[in-house]
Structure formats: C-alpha cells, structure tokens
Coordinates of C-alpha atoms and ligand atoms in Angstrom, one line a residue:
M12 CA -62.1 50.1 -98.0
T13 CA -64.4 47.2 -98.7
S14 CA -66.8 45.0 -97.0
K15 CA -66.4 41.2 -96.5
P16 CA -67.5 39.3 -99.7
S17 CA -70.6 37.3 -99.3
K18 CA -70.1 33.5 -100.1
K19 CA -73.6 33.4 -101.8
S20 CA -72.4 35.6 -104.7
Y21 CA -69.7 33.2 -105.9
G22 CA -70.4 31.5 -109.2
I23 CA -68.3 28.6 -110.8
F24 CA -65.8 31.1 -112.3
T25 CA -65.2 32.9 -109.0
T26 CA -64.9 29.7 -107.1
F27 CA -62.2 28.6 -109.5
L28 CA -60.4 31.9 -109.1
L29 CA -60.6 31.6 -105.4
H30 CA -58.6 28.4 -105.6
L31 CA -55.8 30.5 -107.2
H32 CA -56.3 33.7 -105.1
P33 CA -57.5 34.5 -101.6
P34 CA -60.8 36.5 -101.4
M35 CA -58.9 39.7 -100.2
V36 CA -55.5 41.0 -101.2
D37 CA -53.3 43.8 -100.1
K38 CA -53.8 46.9 -102.4
S39 CA -50.0 47.4 -102.7
A40 CA -49.5 43.7 -103.7
I41 CA -51.6 44.1 -106.9
K42 CA -49.7 47.2 -108.0
F43 CA -48.2 46.4 -111.4
T44 CA -44.7 47.3 -110.4
R45 CA -44.7 44.9 -107.5
T46 CA -44.6 41.8 -109.7
F47 CA -44.9 43.1 -113.2
G48 CA -47.4 40.3 -113.5
L49 CA -44.5 38.0 -114.4
G50 CA -45.6 34.9 -112.4
G51 CA -49.0 35.0 -114.1
I52 CA -47.4 35.6 -117.5
N53 CA -45.3 32.5 -117.0
A54 CA -48.3 30.5 -116.1
L55 CA -50.3 31.7 -119.2
L56 CA -47.3 31.0 -121.4
F57 CA -47.3 27.5 -120.1
V58 CA -51.0 27.1 -120.9
I59 CA -50.4 28.4 -124.4
L60 CA -47.5 26.1 -124.9
A61 CA -49.4 23.0 -123.6
V62 CA -52.4 23.8 -125.8
T63 CA -50.3 24.5 -129.0
G64 CA -48.0 21.6 -128.1
V65 CA -50.8 19.1 -127.9
L66 CA -52.2 20.4 -131.2
L67 CA -48.7 20.1 -132.9
R68 CA -48.6 16.4 -131.7
F69 CA -51.5 15.6 -134.1
S70 CA -49.3 16.1 -137.2
Y71 CA -45.7 15.7 -135.8
I72 CA -43.9 12.4 -136.4
P73 CA -40.9 11.7 -134.2
T74 CA -38.6 9.8 -136.6
P75 CA -35.6 11.2 -138.5
N76 CA -37.2 10.3 -141.9
Q77 CA -40.6 12.0 -141.1
A78 CA -40.1 14.7 -138.5
Y79 CA -38.9 17.4 -141.0
E80 CA -41.5 16.5 -143.6
S81 CA -44.3 16.6 -141.0
I82 CA -43.2 20.1 -140.0
L83 CA -43.1 21.2 -143.7
N84 CA -46.6 19.7 -144.2
L85 CA -47.8 21.4 -141.1
Q86 CA -46.4 24.8 -142.2
N87 CA -47.5 24.6 -145.8
Q88 CA -50.5 22.4 -146.1
T89 CA -52.4 22.4 -142.8
F90 CA -55.0 25.1 -142.0
L91 CA -53.3 27.6 -139.5
G92 CA -50.5 25.0 -139.1
G93 CA -47.8 27.6 -139.6
L94 CA -49.4 30.0 -137.1
L95 CA -49.7 27.2 -134.5
R96 CA -46.0 26.4 -134.9
N97 CA -45.0 30.0 -134.7
L98 CA -47.1 30.5 -131.5
H99 CA -45.4 27.6 -129.9
H100 CA -41.9 28.7 -131.0
W101 CA -42.2 32.4 -129.9
S102 CA -44.0 31.5 -126.6
A103 CA -41.2 29.0 -125.8
K104 CA -38.5 31.7 -126.4
L105 CA -40.4 34.3 -124.5
M106 CA -40.9 32.0 -121.5
V107 CA -37.1 31.8 -121.0
I108 CA -37.0 35.6 -120.8
T109 CA -40.1 36.1 -118.6
A110 CA -39.1 33.3 -116.2
F111 CA -35.7 34.8 -115.9
L112 CA -37.2 38.3 -115.3
H113 CA -39.5 36.8 -112.6
L114 CA -36.4 35.3 -111.0
L115 CA -34.7 38.7 -111.1
R116 CA -37.9 40.3 -109.6
V117 CA -38.0 37.9 -106.6
F118 CA -34.3 38.0 -106.1
F119 CA -34.0 41.8 -106.1
T120 CA -37.0 42.3 -103.8
Q121 CA -35.3 39.9 -101.3
S122 CA -38.4 37.5 -101.7
I123 CA -36.4 34.3 -101.2
Y124 CA -35.9 34.2 -97.5
F125 CA -37.7 32.4 -94.5
E126 CA -41.1 31.0 -95.7
R127 CA -40.2 31.7 -99.4
K128 CA -37.0 29.8 -99.3
R129 CA -38.6 26.6 -100.5
N130 CA -40.4 28.5 -103.3
W131 CA -37.1 29.9 -104.5
F132 CA -35.9 26.2 -104.8
Y133 CA -39.0 25.2 -106.7
G134 CA -38.6 28.2 -108.9
L135 CA -35.0 27.3 -109.8
G136 CA -36.4 23.8 -110.6
L137 CA -39.0 25.3 -112.8
F138 CA -36.4 27.5 -114.6
A139 CA -34.3 24.3 -115.2
L140 CA -37.4 22.6 -116.7
I141 CA -38.1 25.5 -119.0
L142 CA -34.5 25.2 -120.3
A143 CA -35.0 21.5 -120.7
F144 CA -38.3 22.1 -122.5
N145 CA -36.6 24.5 -124.9
F146 CA -33.6 22.3 -125.5
T147 CA -35.6 19.1 -126.2
G148 CA -38.0 21.0 -128.4
Y149 CA -35.1 22.5 -130.4
L150 CA -34.3 19.1 -131.8
L151 CA -37.8 18.2 -133.0
P152 CA -37.9 19.9 -136.4
W153 CA -34.8 17.9 -137.3
D154 CA -33.3 20.5 -139.6
Q155 CA -29.6 21.5 -139.9
L156 CA -29.9 24.2 -137.2
S157 CA -31.5 21.9 -134.7
F158 CA -29.3 18.8 -135.4
W159 CA -26.0 20.6 -135.0
A160 CA -27.0 22.8 -132.1
V161 CA -28.0 19.7 -130.1
T162 CA -24.8 18.0 -131.2
V163 CA -22.8 20.8 -129.9
V164 CA -24.6 21.1 -126.5
S165 CA -25.0 17.3 -125.9
N166 CA -21.2 17.0 -126.3
M167 CA -20.6 19.5 -123.4
P168 CA -21.2 17.0 -120.5
Y169 CA -18.3 14.9 -121.9
Y170 CA -16.1 17.3 -119.9
I171 CA -17.6 16.3 -116.6
P172 CA -15.1 13.7 -115.2
F173 CA -16.3 10.0 -114.7
V174 CA -20.1 10.5 -115.3
G175 CA -20.2 13.0 -118.2
E176 CA -19.9 10.6 -121.1
G177 CA -22.5 8.2 -119.6
L178 CA -24.9 11.0 -118.9
S179 CA -24.6 12.3 -122.4
N180 CA -24.9 8.9 -124.0
F181 CA -28.0 8.2 -121.8
L182 CA -29.7 11.3 -122.9
R183 CA -28.9 10.8 -126.6
G184 CA -29.6 7.1 -126.5
G185 CA -26.2 6.4 -127.9
P186 CA -22.8 8.2 -128.8
D187 CA -24.3 10.3 -131.6
V188 CA -27.4 12.4 -132.2
D189 CA -29.7 10.1 -134.2
G190 CA -33.2 8.6 -134.3
H191 CA -33.0 7.4 -130.6
T192 CA -32.1 11.0 -129.5
L193 CA -35.2 12.2 -131.4
L194 CA -37.4 9.8 -129.7
N195 CA -35.9 10.3 -126.3
F196 CA -36.3 14.1 -126.7
Y197 CA -39.8 13.8 -127.9
N198 CA -40.9 11.7 -125.0
L199 CA -39.1 14.0 -122.5
H200 CA -40.6 17.0 -124.2
T201 CA -44.2 15.9 -124.6
S202 CA -44.7 13.5 -121.5
I203 CA -42.1 13.6 -118.8
L204 CA -41.4 17.4 -118.6
P205 CA -45.0 18.5 -118.8
L206 CA -45.8 16.2 -115.9
L207 CA -42.9 17.4 -113.7
F208 CA -43.7 21.0 -114.6
V209 CA -47.4 20.7 -113.6
V210 CA -46.5 19.2 -110.2
L211 CA -43.8 21.8 -109.5
M212 CA -45.9 24.7 -110.7
S213 CA -48.8 23.6 -108.4
L214 CA -46.5 23.3 -105.4
H215 CA -45.1 26.7 -106.4
F216 CA -48.6 28.3 -106.4
Y217 CA -49.5 26.6 -103.1
L218 CA -46.4 28.1 -101.4
V219 CA -47.2 31.6 -102.7
R220 CA -50.6 31.3 -101.0
K221 CA -49.1 29.7 -97.9
A222 CA -46.8 32.7 -97.5
K223 CA -49.9 34.9 -97.6
G224 CA -49.1 36.4 -101.1
V225 CA -46.1 38.3 -102.4
T226 CA -43.8 40.4 -100.4
L227 CA -44.7 44.0 -99.8
E228 CA -42.5 47.2 -100.0
N229 CA -44.1 48.6 -96.9
P230 CA -45.9 45.8 -95.0
E231 CA -47.1 48.0 -92.2
E232 CA -49.4 50.0 -94.6
K233 CA -52.1 47.4 -95.0
E234 CA -55.2 48.1 -97.0
M235 CA -57.2 45.1 -98.1
V236 CA -59.3 45.0 -101.3
I237 CA -61.5 42.4 -102.7
V238 CA -59.8 40.2 -105.4
M239 CA -62.6 40.2 -107.9
P240 CA -62.5 42.5 -109.8
N241 CA -59.4 44.5 -108.5
L242 CA -56.8 41.8 -109.2
V243 CA -58.7 39.8 -111.8
I244 CA -59.2 42.8 -114.1
R245 CA -55.5 43.5 -114.1
E246 CA -54.7 39.9 -114.8
T247 CA -57.2 39.8 -117.7
L248 CA -55.6 42.9 -119.2
V249 CA -52.0 41.5 -119.0
A250 CA -53.3 38.1 -120.3
L251 CA -55.0 39.8 -123.3
G252 CA -52.0 42.1 -124.1
L253 CA -49.7 39.0 -124.0
F254 CA -51.9 37.0 -126.2
I255 CA -52.4 39.7 -128.8
G256 CA -48.8 40.5 -128.8
L257 CA -47.8 36.8 -129.4
L258 CA -50.4 36.5 -132.1
L259 CA -49.0 39.5 -133.9
V260 CA -45.4 38.3 -133.6
S261 CA -46.5 34.8 -134.8
M262 CA -48.3 36.2 -137.8
L263 CA -45.3 38.4 -138.8
F264 CA -42.3 36.2 -138.0
A265 CA -42.0 32.5 -139.0
A266 CA -40.1 30.1 -136.7
P267 CA -36.8 29.3 -138.4
L268 CA -36.5 26.1 -140.5
L269 CA -33.4 25.3 -142.5
E270 CA -32.8 22.4 -144.7
Y271 CA -33.2 18.7 -143.7
A272 CA -30.5 17.6 -141.1
N273 CA -27.4 16.2 -142.7
P274 CA -25.1 14.5 -140.1
Q275 CA -22.3 14.5 -142.8
L276 CA -22.3 18.2 -143.4
S277 CA -21.7 20.4 -140.4
P278 CA -22.3 24.2 -140.9
N279 CA -19.6 26.6 -139.9
P280 CA -19.9 28.0 -137.3
I281 CA -22.1 25.6 -135.3
K282 CA -23.9 27.6 -132.6
A283 CA -25.6 26.4 -129.4
P284 CA -29.2 27.6 -128.8
W285 CA -29.1 31.2 -127.6
Y286 CA -29.7 30.4 -123.9
F287 CA -26.6 28.1 -123.9
A288 CA -24.5 30.5 -126.0
G289 CA -22.8 32.0 -122.9
M290 CA -21.7 28.4 -122.0
Q291 CA -20.3 27.9 -125.5
E292 CA -18.4 31.1 -125.3
L293 CA -17.0 30.3 -121.9
L294 CA -15.7 27.0 -123.3
I295 CA -13.5 29.0 -125.7
H296 CA -11.9 30.8 -122.9
I297 CA -11.5 28.6 -119.8
H298 CA -10.6 24.9 -119.2
P299 CA -13.7 22.8 -120.2
T300 CA -14.0 21.2 -116.7
L301 CA -14.1 24.7 -115.1
A302 CA -16.7 25.9 -117.7
I303 CA -19.0 22.9 -117.6
L304 CA -18.7 21.7 -114.0
V305 CA -16.9 24.0 -111.6
V306 CA -18.4 27.4 -112.5
P307 CA -22.1 26.2 -112.8
V308 CA -21.8 24.0 -109.6
L309 CA -20.4 27.1 -107.7
F310 CA -23.1 29.4 -109.1
I311 CA -26.0 27.1 -108.5
G312 CA -24.6 26.2 -105.1
F313 CA -24.5 29.9 -104.3
L314 CA -28.2 30.3 -105.4
F315 CA -29.2 27.4 -103.1
W316 CA -27.1 28.4 -100.1
M317 CA -27.9 32.1 -100.1
P318 CA -31.6 32.0 -98.8
S319 CA -30.6 30.2 -95.7
Q320 CA -28.8 33.3 -94.5
E321 CA -30.3 35.3 -91.6
I322 CA -31.7 38.5 -93.1
K323 CA -33.6 41.1 -91.1
R324 CA -37.4 40.8 -91.6
E325 CA -37.6 44.6 -92.3
N326 CA -35.4 44.2 -95.4
I327 CA -37.7 41.7 -97.1
G328 CA -39.7 43.1 -100.0
K329 CA -37.5 46.2 -100.5
W330 CA -36.4 46.6 -104.1
F331 CA -32.5 46.2 -104.3
Y332 CA -32.4 45.8 -100.4
N333 CA -32.0 49.5 -99.6
E334 CA -31.6 53.1 -101.0
Q335 CA -28.0 52.5 -102.2
G336 CA -29.0 49.1 -103.7
K337 CA -29.7 50.6 -107.1
S338 CA -26.3 52.3 -107.3
I339 CA -24.6 49.0 -106.3
L340 CA -26.4 47.3 -109.0
I341 CA -25.5 49.9 -111.6
Y342 CA -21.8 49.8 -110.6
S343 CA -21.6 46.0 -110.5
S344 CA -23.2 45.5 -113.9
L345 CA -21.3 48.2 -115.7
L346 CA -18.0 47.1 -114.3
S347 CA -18.7 43.4 -115.0
F348 CA -19.9 44.3 -118.6
F349 CA -16.6 46.2 -119.3
F350 CA -14.2 43.7 -117.7
T351 CA -15.9 40.7 -119.3
F352 CA -15.8 42.2 -122.7
A353 CA -12.2 43.3 -122.3
L354 CA -11.1 39.9 -121.0
V355 CA -12.7 38.2 -124.0
L356 CA -10.7 40.5 -126.4
I357 CA -7.5 40.1 -124.3
N358 CA -7.9 36.3 -124.3
D359 CA -8.6 35.9 -127.9
Y360 CA -5.9 38.2 -129.1
I361 CA -3.1 37.9 -126.5
I362 CA -3.4 35.1 -123.9
A363 CA -4.6 32.3 -126.2
D364 CA -1.5 32.8 -128.5
M365 CA 0.8 32.8 -125.5
M366 CA -0.9 29.6 -124.1
N367 CA -0.1 27.7 -127.3
S368 CA 3.5 28.0 -126.3
L369 CA 2.9 27.2 -122.6
T370 CA 2.2 23.8 -121.0
P371 CA -1.3 22.4 -121.8
L372 CA -1.9 22.0 -118.1
L373 CA -2.2 25.8 -117.7
F374 CA -4.8 25.9 -120.6
G375 CA -7.8 28.0 -119.6
W376 CA -6.7 28.6 -116.0
I377 CA -5.1 32.0 -116.6
P378 CA -8.4 33.8 -117.9
F379 CA -10.3 32.1 -115.0
I380 CA -7.8 33.3 -112.3
I381 CA -7.9 36.8 -113.9
Y382 CA -11.7 36.8 -113.8
I383 CA -11.8 35.8 -110.1
L384 CA -9.3 38.5 -109.3
L385 CA -11.2 41.1 -111.2
T386 CA -14.5 40.0 -109.3
I387 CA -12.7 40.3 -106.0
G388 CA -11.4 43.7 -107.2
I389 CA -15.0 44.9 -107.9
I390 CA -16.2 43.7 -104.5
F391 CA -13.4 45.5 -102.7
F392 CA -14.2 48.7 -104.7
L393 CA -17.9 48.4 -103.7
K394 CA -17.0 47.7 -100.1
K395 CA -14.8 50.8 -100.0
K396 CA -17.3 53.1 -101.8
F397 CA -20.6 51.9 -100.3
K398 CA -19.5 49.9 -97.1
I399 CA -21.7 47.0 -98.4
D400 CA -23.0 44.4 -96.0
K401 CA -23.4 40.6 -96.6
F402 CA -26.7 40.9 -98.5
E403 CA -25.6 43.8 -100.6
L404 CA -22.6 41.6 -101.5
F405 CA -24.8 38.8 -102.6
N406 CA -26.7 41.1 -104.8
A407 CA -23.5 42.5 -106.3
L408 CA -22.0 39.1 -106.9
F409 CA -25.2 37.8 -108.5
T410 CA -25.2 40.9 -110.8
I411 CA -21.6 40.5 -111.7
I412 CA -22.0 36.9 -112.7
F413 CA -25.3 37.2 -114.6
T414 CA -24.0 40.3 -116.5
S415 CA -20.9 38.3 -117.5
Y416 CA -23.2 35.6 -118.8
V417 CA -25.2 38.1 -120.9
V418 CA -22.0 39.6 -122.3
L419 CA -20.6 36.1 -123.1
S420 CA -23.9 35.2 -124.8
L421 CA -24.1 38.3 -126.9
I422 CA -20.5 37.9 -128.1
S423 CA -21.2 34.2 -129.0
I424 CA -24.5 35.1 -130.8
Y425 CA -23.4 38.2 -132.7
L426 CA -19.6 38.4 -132.8
R427 CA -18.5 34.9 -133.7
G428 CA -18.1 33.9 -137.3
N429 CA -16.4 31.0 -139.1
N430 CA -14.5 28.7 -136.8
M431 CA -16.0 30.7 -134.0
E432 CA -13.5 33.5 -134.7
L433 CA -14.3 37.1 -133.5
I434 CA -15.8 39.3 -136.1
F435 CA -16.8 42.9 -135.8
Ligands
HEM24 C1 -46.8 20.8 -122.5 C2 -46.9 20.2 -123.6 C3 -46.0 20.4 -124.8 C4 -46.2 19.7 -125.9 C5 -47.2 18.5 -126.1 C6 -45.2 20.1 -126.9 C7 -45.0 19.5 -128.2 C8 -44.2 20.0 -129.1 C9 -44.0 19.4 -130.5 C10 -44.9 18.3 -131.1 C11 -43.1 20.1 -131.2 C12 -42.6 19.8 -132.5 C13 -43.1 20.8 -133.5 C14 -42.2 21.9 -133.9 O1 -41.0 21.8 -133.7 O2 -42.6 22.9 -134.5 C15 -42.6 21.0 -130.2 C16 -41.6 22.0 -130.5 C17 -41.0 22.8 -129.5 N1 -41.4 23.0 -128.3 FE1 -43.0 22.1 -127.4 N2 -44.5 21.1 -126.4 C18 -45.0 21.3 -125.1 C19 -44.5 22.3 -124.3 C20 -43.4 23.1 -124.5 C21 -42.9 24.1 -123.6 C22 -43.5 24.4 -122.1 C23 -41.8 24.7 -124.1 C24 -40.9 25.7 -123.6 C25 -40.9 26.3 -122.5 C26 -41.7 24.1 -125.5 C27 -40.7 24.4 -126.4 C28 -40.6 23.9 -127.7 C29 -39.6 24.4 -128.7 C30 -38.5 25.5 -128.5 C31 -39.9 23.7 -129.8 C32 -39.2 23.8 -131.2 C33 -40.1 24.7 -132.0 C34 -39.6 25.2 -133.3 O3 -38.5 25.8 -133.4 O4 -40.2 24.8 -134.3 N3 -42.7 23.2 -125.7 N4 -43.3 20.9 -129.0
HEM25 C1 -43.1 29.1 -115.2 C2 -42.7 29.2 -114.0 C3 -43.2 30.1 -112.9 C4 -44.5 30.4 -112.6 C5 -45.7 30.0 -113.4 C6 -44.4 31.2 -111.4 C7 -45.5 31.8 -110.8 C8 -45.5 32.6 -109.7 C9 -46.6 33.4 -109.2 C10 -48.0 33.5 -109.9 C11 -46.1 34.1 -108.1 C12 -46.8 35.2 -107.3 C13 -47.0 36.5 -108.1 C14 -45.7 37.0 -108.7 O1 -44.7 37.1 -108.1 O2 -45.8 37.3 -109.9 C15 -44.7 33.7 -107.9 C16 -43.9 34.0 -106.8 C17 -42.6 33.6 -106.7 N1 -41.9 32.9 -107.5 FE1 -42.5 32.1 -109.2 N2 -43.1 31.3 -111.0 C18 -42.3 30.7 -111.9 C19 -41.0 30.6 -111.9 C20 -40.2 30.9 -110.9 C21 -38.8 31.0 -110.9 C22 -37.9 30.7 -112.1 C23 -38.3 31.4 -109.7 C24 -36.9 31.7 -109.2 C25 -36.0 30.9 -109.3 C26 -39.5 31.7 -108.9 C27 -39.6 32.1 -107.6 C28 -40.6 32.7 -107.0 C29 -40.6 33.2 -105.6 C30 -39.5 33.1 -104.5 C31 -41.9 33.7 -105.4 C32 -42.4 34.4 -104.1 C33 -42.3 35.9 -104.4 C34 -42.9 36.8 -103.3 O3 -43.5 36.2 -102.4 O4 -42.8 38.0 -103.4 N3 -40.6 31.4 -109.6 N4 -44.4 32.7 -108.9

C-alpha cells in the first residue's frame, strides 16, 4: 500500500517517465510473467536500431559499386565499425522474434478485444513495418546472399494477378534488382519506414495508456503501487540484460557477408531471408496464387476480423482463455506440427510425381485441399474432446496456422539443399 506521490518530488527524468507511464500501476500488471517486458524490449530494440542505423549511415554508400566496399571498410578499417554493424544486424533479427512473441502474448491473453482492438491493428502494422525494415535492410550489404535473397522474394508478387508485376517493378524500380532497387530500399529503410514506425509506435503507446494499462489476470484484486521505482527498476534491469546480451552476441558473432553480388552467378539453392522462408516452402507445394495471395489474405483477414467478436469481459486477460486453453494449445500445435511435416514429405515424394502426369490446372490444389481437410479434422477432434467454443476455436486455428508456418520455415532453412530438394 502506498501514499499518493507528491508532484513536488518530480525531477526531469521522472516527468519524462510519467509521459510513458501513469504515476500508479496495478501490482499484478508489473509482474514479469504478465508481459515478459516484451513491449518495452521492442521499444528499446528500436532505439538501438535507430542509433546504430544513423551511425551506419555515416559510412554506408547506397550504390552497387560502393555499398559492398563501404561495408568492408566499416568492418575492417573503422574503429568499432564491425561491432556497430553486428549490433544492428543482431538487434534487427531479435526484433522479429520479440515482436512476434509480444503478438503471441497479447493474443493468448485475449488482450485484443474492445478498447484494445485498435491497438491490435496498430500492432499488426508495426509487425509489418518490422518485416519491411528487415527486408529492405537485407539488400544493403549488396553481397551474393542479399542480392539473390531479395531477387527471390521480390519475384513473389508476380503471382498476384493484375497488380503483382506492377507492384514488384515499382518496389524494385524496374524489372530486375539493380542500383534503382538499392536506392529505393535505402530510402525506404532509412527515411520512410522510420517515420511511419515512430508515428505508429506513438499511437500504440497512447492507446495502451488510454486502455488504462495492460490486461490483468484477476482485475478484481486491485492493489496500486507507485510506478517509480517499482516498475522503473524492473524495466531498467530488463533493458540492461538485453543490452549486455546483445553486446556479447555482437562481439562473438559477426554479421554474415559473402562475396560481392554477381547478377550473372546465382547460388544454388537461393534462399529467402528466414522470416520469408515459410512462404518460399509453401510455394513449392501449393499453387503460387494460393500461396502468395489467397492464404495470406485469408489469414490476415482472420486476424483483423477476430477482435470484433463479442467476447465476455471476464475472459479478457486470462492466459489461454480458460483452464483447458493450455491443453487445446498443446494438442493443436502438436497435431499441426505432425501433419504439416507429413504433408511436406508426402507431397515431395508422392503427390508431386503424380501431378506431373496430371493436368497443370490441378497443380498445387491437391495439397492445399488436403491441408484444409486436415485442419477441419483437427478442429472436429478438439470440438469432440474439449467441447470448444468460438474463442477457443480462434486460438486453436491461430495455433495450427502459425505452427505450420514454423514447420515450413524450419524445413526450408535446414532441410532444403541443391535445387531446393529435401536433404536429411
Ligand atoms: C531507424 C533508423 C535506421 C537506419 C538509419 C538504418 C540504417 C541502416 C544502414 C545504413 C544499413 C546498412 C549497413 C549494413 O548493412 O550493415 C542497415 C542495414 C540493416 N538494417 Fe537498418 N537502419 C535503421 C533501422 C532498422 C530497423 C528498425 C531494422 C529492423 C527492425 C533494421 C534492419 C536492418 C538490417 C537487417 C540490415 C542488414 C544488416 C546486415 O546484415 O548487415 N534497420 N540499416
Ligand atoms: C515494435 C513494436 C511494438 C512495441 C514497441 C510495442 C509496445 C507495447 C507496450 C510497451 C505495451 C504495454 C506493455 C506490454 O504489453 O508489454 C504494448 C501492449 C500491446 N501491444 Fe504492443 N508493441 C509493439 C508491437 C506490437 C505487435 C506486433 C502487436 C500485435 C500485433 C501489438 C499489440 C499490442 C496490444 C494489443 C497491446 C495491449 C495489451 C494489453 O493491454 O494487455 N504490439 N505494446
């Protein structure tokens, strides 16, 4: 129990903090396992990326002739240049993971309904921006790895009927990845995306405060504590841990850099960046229009539509919705893991061969239909076993789809060799 904080005691630092936090917070809201500090970790990662990014700009030159050399100079001849690049590289990768974990945290604590619905949409926007940051940054070193990975991914929109080719050419500044693409990506990466990100992140913070903080497991047990030092100490510890961890990783592991990009010599296999690897794997199995357009539109549509459903207020904030939520999660992820893996093997070794002798119209539809049927099968099984309601079904469906994406990504990254053939 605490007394009301006196306004007179606020210094500049505290006043700044109170723009980010209210003066008092609920004790259970600052328990580590409520948020795992993930929102704050993402914010700090962005600050680290912005600072290291601006410093990288001092020596980076965005032309095909000089980009690679400027990175080599930075790594080998600039004081702490290598460390700077490594910090930027590893923070960027980590941010995809921490933003995704934060997404899972808010999703599985049902923190996306009513007054938080708009923040879920902003969050999805932030996640898209993080992927865009990573993808545009990927090209900048202009080595074999970045050149060909961007070529593979920037060809993907071609499968979107009518607009795909135009969209792809617009982003690349022409039909191929070249100097125009590098300049476009550099401008996006260092000017447009940071601006959009700061605006969206500010709105996101504003809405967290407007919703009176994060959701609670038991909102009726209220016990308010003063934010400074209770929350601020925890945030400082998480920030210190993150920073030291990143510094260690950046000192031990160098960001990859292959040889200078050669548009005439493609490596085998050419792999997409890891966060798009699942997409590349999906393209091997199902019709390209299904993989690039239909599946993403359906999944993103589902993510946008779901929070407008009428959930009971008492279920908000509960991890996995209710007591049986954890079991539903385990069943859906294990079944999805097993079926996706099995379907990839069956498609590679059996269906794909059969397809060669079938009409091309059927290409890629059979595995897609089997996947839909298997998903319906899992849902029916869960309905029978757990008598799941609408919101448990949302959680199960989300788990099934994201587990499949993880399995597809792992297969693409670790089990695909020359000509993208399966290797064990
Ligand atoms: C906010 C301002 C930012 C600026 C000014 C900036 C600037 C730069 C520059 C100049 C490079 C080229 C140097 C290099 O490749 O080593 C780069 C690379 C990169 N950036 Fe950023 N960046 C910013 C933010 C971000 C963010 C928020 C992310 C990710 C979430 C990100 C991800 C990357 C990636 C993945 C690379 C390639 C790194 C590598 O593999 O070497 N950047 N950035
Ligand atoms: C870099 C990006 C992001 C930053 C800096 C950020 C920051 C934050 C912070 C500080 C909070 C409050 C504390 C916490 O939950 O940890 C929060 C809550 C929230 N975030 Fe994010 N977030 C980001 C990305 C996302 C993403 C990708 C999503 C989902 C798609 C999302 C959805 C939400 C929602 C719905 C809440 C409210 C949760 C609640 O009230 O319990 N955010 N965010």
